[in-house]
Coordinates of C-alpha atoms in Angstrom, one line a residue:
X1 CA 0.0 0.0 0.0
X2 CA 1.3 3.5 -0.8
X3 CA 2.1 5.6 2.2
X4 CA 0.9 8.9 0.6
X5 CA -1.0 10.3 -2.3
X6 CA 0.6 13.0 -4.5
X7 CA -2.0 15.7 -4.0
X8 CA -1.0 19.1 -5.5
X9 CA 0.7 21.7 -3.3
X10 CA -2.3 24.0 -3.7
X11 CA -4.8 21.3 -2.6
X12 CA -2.6 20.5 0.4
X13 CA -2.5 24.3 1.3
X14 CA -6.3 24.6 1.5
X15 CA -8.2 24.5 4.8
X16 CA -10.2 21.3 5.5
X17 CA -13.5 23.2 5.7
X18 CA -16.7 24.1 3.9
X19 CA -18.3 27.5 3.6
X20 CA -21.3 26.6 5.8
X21 CA -22.2 24.2 8.5
X22 CA -25.7 23.0 8.0
X23 CA -28.3 22.6 10.8
X24 CA -28.0 18.8 10.5
X25 CA -24.5 18.9 11.9
X26 CA -25.4 20.4 15.4
X27 CA -28.6 18.2 15.3
X28 CA -26.4 15.1 15.0
X29 CA -24.0 16.4 17.7
X30 CA -26.7 17.1 20.2
X31 CA -29.2 14.4 19.2
X32 CA -31.9 17.1 19.1
X33 CA -33.8 18.3 16.1
X34 CA -34.3 22.1 15.8
X35 CA -37.9 23.2 16.5
X36 CA -37.6 26.1 14.1
X37 CA -35.2 26.1 11.0
X38 CA -34.6 29.8 10.5
X39 CA -31.0 30.0 9.5
X40 CA -30.3 28.5 6.1
X41 CA -31.9 31.2 3.9
X42 CA -34.5 28.6 2.8
X43 CA -38.0 29.5 1.8
X44 CA -40.0 27.9 4.7
X45 CA -43.2 28.1 2.6
X46 CA -42.0 25.5 0.2
X47 CA -42.7 24.9 -3.4
X48 CA -46.0 25.1 -5.4
X49 CA -48.5 22.2 -5.4
X50 CA -47.9 22.0 -9.2
X51 CA -44.3 21.2 -8.5
X52 CA -45.2 18.6 -5.9
X53 CA -47.5 16.9 -8.5
X54 CA -44.7 16.8 -11.1
X55 CA -42.3 15.3 -8.5
X56 CA -44.8 12.6 -7.7
X57 CA -45.6 11.9 -11.3
X58 CA -42.0 11.8 -12.6
X59 CA -40.2 10.2 -9.7
X60 CA -40.5 6.7 -11.1
X61 CA -38.5 7.8 -14.1
X62 CA -35.5 8.9 -12.1
X63 CA -33.6 5.9 -13.4
X64 CA -33.1 8.0 -16.5
X65 CA -30.3 10.6 -16.9
X66 CA -31.5 14.2 -17.2
X67 CA -31.4 15.9 -20.5
X68 CA -27.8 17.1 -20.8
X69 CA -29.0 20.2 -22.7
X70 CA -31.8 21.0 -20.1
X71 CA -33.7 21.9 -23.3
X72 CA -37.3 22.2 -21.8
X73 CA -36.1 24.2 -18.8
X74 CA -34.0 26.6 -20.9
X75 CA -36.9 27.0 -23.3
X76 CA -39.3 27.9 -20.5
X77 CA -36.9 30.3 -18.8
X78 CA -36.3 32.0 -22.2
X79 CA -40.0 32.4 -22.7
X80 CA -40.7 33.8 -19.3
X81 CA -37.8 36.3 -19.4
X82 CA -38.1 37.1 -23.1
X83 CA -34.5 36.2 -23.8
X84 CA -32.7 33.7 -26.1
X85 CA -32.1 30.1 -25.4
X86 CA -28.5 30.8 -26.1
X87 CA -28.4 33.4 -23.2
X88 CA -29.0 30.7 -20.5
X89 CA -26.8 28.2 -18.7
X90 CA -28.2 25.7 -16.2
X91 CA -26.4 24.4 -13.2
X92 CA -27.1 22.6 -9.9
X93 CA -27.6 25.8 -8.0
X94 CA -25.7 29.1 -8.2
X95 CA -22.9 27.6 -6.1
X96 CA -22.2 25.1 -8.9
X97 CA -22.3 27.9 -11.5
X98 CA -19.8 29.9 -9.5
X99 CA -17.4 27.0 -9.7
X100 CA -17.8 26.8 -13.4
X101 CA -17.3 30.4 -14.2
X102 CA -14.4 30.8 -11.8
X103 CA -12.8 27.8 -13.5
X104 CA -13.0 29.7 -16.7
X105 CA -11.5 32.9 -15.4
X106 CA -9.3 32.2 -12.3
X107 CA -5.8 30.8 -12.4
X108 CA -3.2 30.7 -9.7
X109 CA -2.6 34.3 -8.7
X110 CA -5.6 35.8 -10.6
X111 CA -6.9 38.9 -8.8
X112 CA -10.6 38.8 -7.8
X113 CA -12.6 41.5 -6.0
X114 CA -15.5 41.0 -3.7
X115 CA -17.1 42.4 -0.5
X116 CA -15.7 41.6 2.9
X117 CA -18.4 39.4 4.5
X118 CA -20.3 38.6 1.3
X119 CA -21.4 35.1 0.3
X120 CA -18.5 32.9 1.3
X121 CA -19.1 30.1 -1.3
X122 CA -17.8 32.5 -4.0
X123 CA -14.5 32.9 -2.0
X124 CA -14.4 29.1 -1.5
X125 CA -14.3 28.6 -5.3
X126 CA -11.8 31.4 -5.9
X127 CA -9.4 30.1 -3.4
X128 CA -9.9 26.6 -4.6
X129 CA -8.6 27.6 -8.0
X130 CA -5.7 29.6 -6.6
X131 CA -7.1 33.1 -7.0
X132 CA -6.1 36.1 -4.9
X133 CA -9.1 37.7 -3.2
X134 CA -9.3 41.5 -2.5
X135 CA -12.1 42.2 -0.2
X136 CA -13.8 45.6 0.2
X137 CA -15.7 46.4 3.5
X138 CA -19.4 47.1 3.5
X139 CA -20.5 50.7 4.0
X140 CA -23.5 51.3 6.2
X141 CA -24.6 47.7 5.6
X142 CA -24.5 48.0 1.8
X143 CA -21.9 46.6 -0.5
X144 CA -19.6 49.5 -1.4
X145 CA -20.0 50.1 -5.2
X146 CA -17.4 52.8 -5.3
X147 CA -15.0 50.8 -3.2
X148 CA -15.4 47.7 -5.4
X149 CA -14.7 49.8 -8.5
X150 CA -11.7 51.4 -7.0
X151 CA -10.3 48.0 -6.0
X152 CA -10.9 46.6 -9.5
X153 CA -9.0 49.4 -11.1
X154 CA -6.2 49.2 -8.5
X155 CA -5.6 45.5 -8.9
X156 CA -6.6 45.1 -12.6
X157 CA -8.9 42.3 -11.4
X158 CA -10.3 39.8 -13.9
X159 CA -13.4 39.1 -11.9
X160 CA -15.6 41.0 -9.4
X161 CA -18.6 39.6 -7.4
X162 CA -21.6 41.7 -6.4
X163 CA -24.8 40.4 -4.8
X164 CA -28.0 42.4 -5.4
X165 CA -30.1 42.0 -3.2
X166 CA -27.3 41.3 -0.8
X167 CA -26.5 38.4 1.5
X168 CA -26.0 38.6 4.5
X169 CA -27.5 42.0 5.1
X170 CA -30.5 41.9 2.8
X171 CA -29.9 45.4 1.4
X172 CA -29.9 46.3 -2.3
X173 CA -28.9 49.0 -4.8
X174 CA -31.4 50.5 -7.3
X175 CA -31.0 49.3 -10.8
X176 CA -29.7 52.7 -12.1
X177 CA -26.8 52.3 -9.6
X178 CA -26.0 48.8 -10.9
X179 CA -26.0 50.0 -14.5
X180 CA -23.7 52.9 -13.6
X181 CA -21.4 50.4 -11.8
X182 CA -21.3 48.1 -14.9
X183 CA -20.7 51.1 -17.3
X184 CA -17.6 52.0 -15.2
X185 CA -16.1 48.5 -15.1
X186 CA -13.1 47.7 -17.4
X187 CA -14.2 45.6 -20.3
X188 CA -11.6 43.1 -19.2
X189 CA -13.2 42.5 -15.8
X190 CA -16.1 40.0 -15.6
X191 CA -18.9 40.9 -13.2
X192 CA -20.8 38.1 -11.5
X193 CA -24.0 39.8 -10.5
X194 CA -25.7 37.4 -8.1
X195 CA -29.5 38.0 -8.2
X196 CA -30.6 35.0 -6.1
X197 CA -33.2 37.0 -4.3
X198 CA -34.4 39.1 -7.3
X199 CA -38.1 37.9 -7.2
X200 CA -38.3 39.1 -3.6
X201 CA -37.2 42.7 -4.2
X202 CA -39.6 45.6 -4.7
X203 CA -41.3 45.3 -8.1
X204 CA -39.4 47.2 -10.7
X205 CA -36.2 47.6 -8.7
X206 CA -34.3 44.8 -10.4
X207 CA -32.9 44.9 -13.9
X208 CA -35.0 43.0 -16.4
X209 CA -33.5 39.7 -17.5
X210 CA -33.3 40.9 -21.1
X211 CA -31.0 43.8 -20.3
X212 CA -27.2 43.7 -20.6
X213 CA -27.2 40.7 -23.0
X214 CA -24.8 42.7 -25.2
X215 CA -22.2 42.9 -22.4
X216 CA -19.9 39.9 -22.6
X217 CA -18.4 40.9 -19.2
X218 CA -21.6 40.5 -17.2
X219 CA -23.1 37.2 -16.0
X220 CA -26.2 37.3 -13.9
X221 CA -27.0 34.4 -11.5
X222 CA -30.5 33.3 -10.6
X223 CA -32.0 30.4 -8.7
X224 CA -35.0 28.2 -7.9
X225 CA -33.8 27.9 -4.3
X226 CA -35.3 31.1 -2.8
X227 CA -38.6 32.4 -4.0
X228 CA -39.5 29.1 -5.7
X229 CA -38.8 27.2 -2.5
X230 CA -36.7 24.4 -4.1
X231 CA -33.3 24.6 -2.4
X232 CA -33.1 20.9 -1.9
X233 CA -33.5 20.3 -5.7
X234 CA -30.4 22.4 -6.6
X235 CA -31.3 24.4 -9.7
X236 CA -29.8 27.6 -10.7
X237 CA -29.2 29.5 -14.0
X238 CA -26.9 32.1 -15.5
X239 CA -28.0 34.8 -17.9
X240 CA -25.5 36.5 -20.2
X241 CA -24.3 37.2 -23.7
X242 CA -24.4 34.2 -26.0
X243 CA -20.6 34.2 -26.4
X244 CA -20.0 34.1 -22.6
X245 CA -22.8 31.6 -21.9
X246 CA -21.3 29.3 -24.6
X247 CA -18.2 29.0 -22.5
X248 CA -20.1 27.0 -19.8
X249 CA -20.4 24.1 -22.3
X250 CA -16.6 23.7 -22.3
X251 CA -16.4 23.1 -18.5
X252 CA -19.7 21.9 -17.2
X253 CA -20.8 18.4 -16.2
X254 CA -23.1 17.7 -19.1
X255 CA -25.1 15.2 -17.0
X256 CA -24.9 17.2 -13.8
X257 CA -28.6 18.2 -13.8
X258 CA -30.9 15.4 -12.7
X259 CA -34.1 14.7 -14.6
X260 CA -36.5 15.3 -11.7
X261 CA -35.0 18.7 -10.9
X262 CA -35.4 19.8 -14.5
X263 CA -39.0 18.8 -14.6
X264 CA -39.8 20.4 -11.3
X265 CA -38.1 23.7 -12.3
X266 CA -40.2 23.8 -15.5
X267 CA -43.4 23.4 -13.4
X268 CA -42.2 26.1 -10.9
X269 CA -41.4 28.8 -13.4
X270 CA -44.6 28.1 -15.2
X271 CA -46.7 28.7 -12.1
X272 CA -46.3 32.5 -11.7
X273 CA -49.5 32.7 -9.7
X274 CA -48.0 30.6 -7.0
X275 CA -44.8 32.7 -7.1
X276 CA -46.8 35.9 -6.5
X277 CA -48.7 34.3 -3.6
X278 CA -45.5 33.1 -1.9
X279 CA -43.9 36.5 -2.4
X280 CA -46.8 38.0 -0.3
X281 CA -46.3 35.3 2.4
X282 CA -42.6 36.1 2.5
X283 CA -43.3 39.8 2.9
X284 CA -45.7 39.0 5.8
X285 CA -42.9 36.9 7.4
X286 CA -40.3 39.7 6.9
X287 CA -42.7 42.2 8.7
X288 CA -43.3 39.6 11.5
X289 CA -39.5 39.0 12.0
X290 CA -38.9 42.8 12.0
X291 CA -41.6 43.3 14.6
X292 CA -40.2 40.6 16.8
X293 CA -36.7 42.2 16.6
X294 CA -38.2 45.7 17.5
X295 CA -40.1 44.3 20.4
X296 CA -36.9 42.9 21.8
X297 CA -34.9 46.2 21.4
X298 CA -33.1 45.2 18.2
X299 CA -33.1 47.1 14.9
X300 CA -34.2 45.2 11.7
X301 CA -32.5 46.2 8.5
X302 CA -34.9 46.6 5.6
X303 CA -34.8 43.4 3.5
X304 CA -35.2 42.6 -0.1
X305 CA -34.6 38.9 0.5
X306 CA -36.2 35.9 2.2
X307 CA -34.5 36.7 5.5
X308 CA -34.3 39.7 7.9
X309 CA -31.0 40.7 9.4
X310 CA -31.3 42.6 12.7
X311 CA -28.8 44.7 14.6
X312 CA -28.3 43.5 18.1
X313 CA -27.0 46.9 19.1
X314 CA -23.7 45.8 20.5
X315 CA -20.7 43.9 19.2
X316 CA -20.1 40.5 17.7
X317 CA -19.5 38.8 21.0
X318 CA -23.0 39.8 22.2
X319 CA -24.6 38.7 18.9
X320 CA -22.9 35.4 19.1
X321 CA -24.4 34.9 22.6
X322 CA -27.8 35.7 21.2
X323 CA -27.3 33.1 18.5
X324 CA -26.0 30.5 21.0
X325 CA -29.0 31.2 23.2
X326 CA -31.5 30.7 20.4
X327 CA -29.7 27.5 19.4
X328 CA -30.1 26.2 22.9
X329 CA -33.8 27.0 22.7
X330 CA -34.0 24.9 19.5
X331 CA -34.1 27.9 17.1
X332 CA -31.6 27.6 14.2
X333 CA -30.4 31.0 13.0
X334 CA -27.2 32.4 11.6
X335 CA -25.2 35.6 11.7
X336 CA -22.6 37.4 9.5
X337 CA -19.1 36.3 10.3
X338 CA -17.1 39.5 9.7
X339 CA -17.0 42.6 11.9
X340 CA -18.8 45.0 12.0
X341 CA -21.5 42.9 10.3
X342 CA -21.3 40.3 13.0
X343 CA -23.2 42.6 15.4
X344 CA -26.2 41.2 13.7
X345 CA -28.3 38.0 13.6
X346 CA -30.0 36.8 10.4
X347 CA -33.4 35.1 10.5
X348 CA -35.0 33.3 7.5
X349 CA -38.7 33.6 6.6
X350 CA -41.0 30.8 7.8
X351 CA -44.7 30.2 8.6
X352 CA -46.1 31.9 11.7
X353 CA -45.9 28.8 13.8
X354 CA -42.1 28.8 13.6
X355 CA -41.9 32.5 14.0
X356 CA -44.1 32.1 17.2
X357 CA -41.3 30.0 18.6
X358 CA -38.8 32.7 17.8
X359 CA -41.0 35.3 19.5
X360 CA -41.3 33.2 22.6
X361 CA -37.6 32.2 22.8
X362 CA -35.9 35.6 22.1
X363 CA -37.0 37.4 25.3
X364 CA -35.8 34.5 27.4
X365 CA -32.4 34.6 25.7
X366 CA -32.1 38.3 26.2
X367 CA -33.1 38.0 29.9
X368 CA -30.5 35.3 30.4
X369 CA -27.8 37.5 29.0
X370 CA -28.8 40.3 31.3
X371 CA -28.8 38.2 34.5

């Protein structure tokens, strides 16, 4: 038996970690199931009944590979968004699409710009391919557009990441600000514009999908995980110019999308009436979470996503104690990991019965910290 495997120097240098620890990990460690699952940015209202029917009707055919072209799904997305079939790439969630596009752009030492405290899976892929991350701090709980642009020009970065609406704070920039940002980017810098929460933003505040298709250096990411409530089925898509989208075919796993997910996503995007209904439920839940925060002396940040981040009013140590207290109460929540954002706790939307548990537990946690 060989005594070692010749892993690359780069692979050996990477930390043995993942971007997130799921709620299942502490559940296994404690032997206790969370009473309220409010930390994973999932849509607690689930998917449409029409999706459930398709899953039931098609499950017995899961012995078949999925269509490697995702033809029906791409056709339906193109129809709904009034864009070309050639402007769409399909992947198993935005996380997977990150990996593909970063593989296209990033080599050892490639300069990449992002926000300090932004979605960590992006960084996970960049570091995995040997890229050099330059992180720009948030300003007043918003991603700093001017700071990102300045860092791009300073480093001559080949890639920049911007989430709008943002995770983990839930804030967003108006579309005219995003267009101005794009107009000022060097043509040699590719922008990944992550729009995972776009369906949940105020109507008319997000760029239409058929815009920017003439910009080879802009790729926009969207998902079925959030508003459509299908996080466990892993379906995301990229929108961009035909020439840039064509590059995905050179690096993707052509059988990476399973058949059942493709069928479910077609049903989901076809059911826009359900989408509008669930958006209203999410808005109600955001208001409820905000009210719970206010009642307990915390300050909610206006959200355009399926979560609400609230400021605990002190430092990260105090916010971590709040999080730990809620965890002990059986309430799974998360928090930003980078100061000063870590003064906050982030709560995902859910039906009222789960938010009732949060409303009951939070005052007990605060009282225990004051004793």
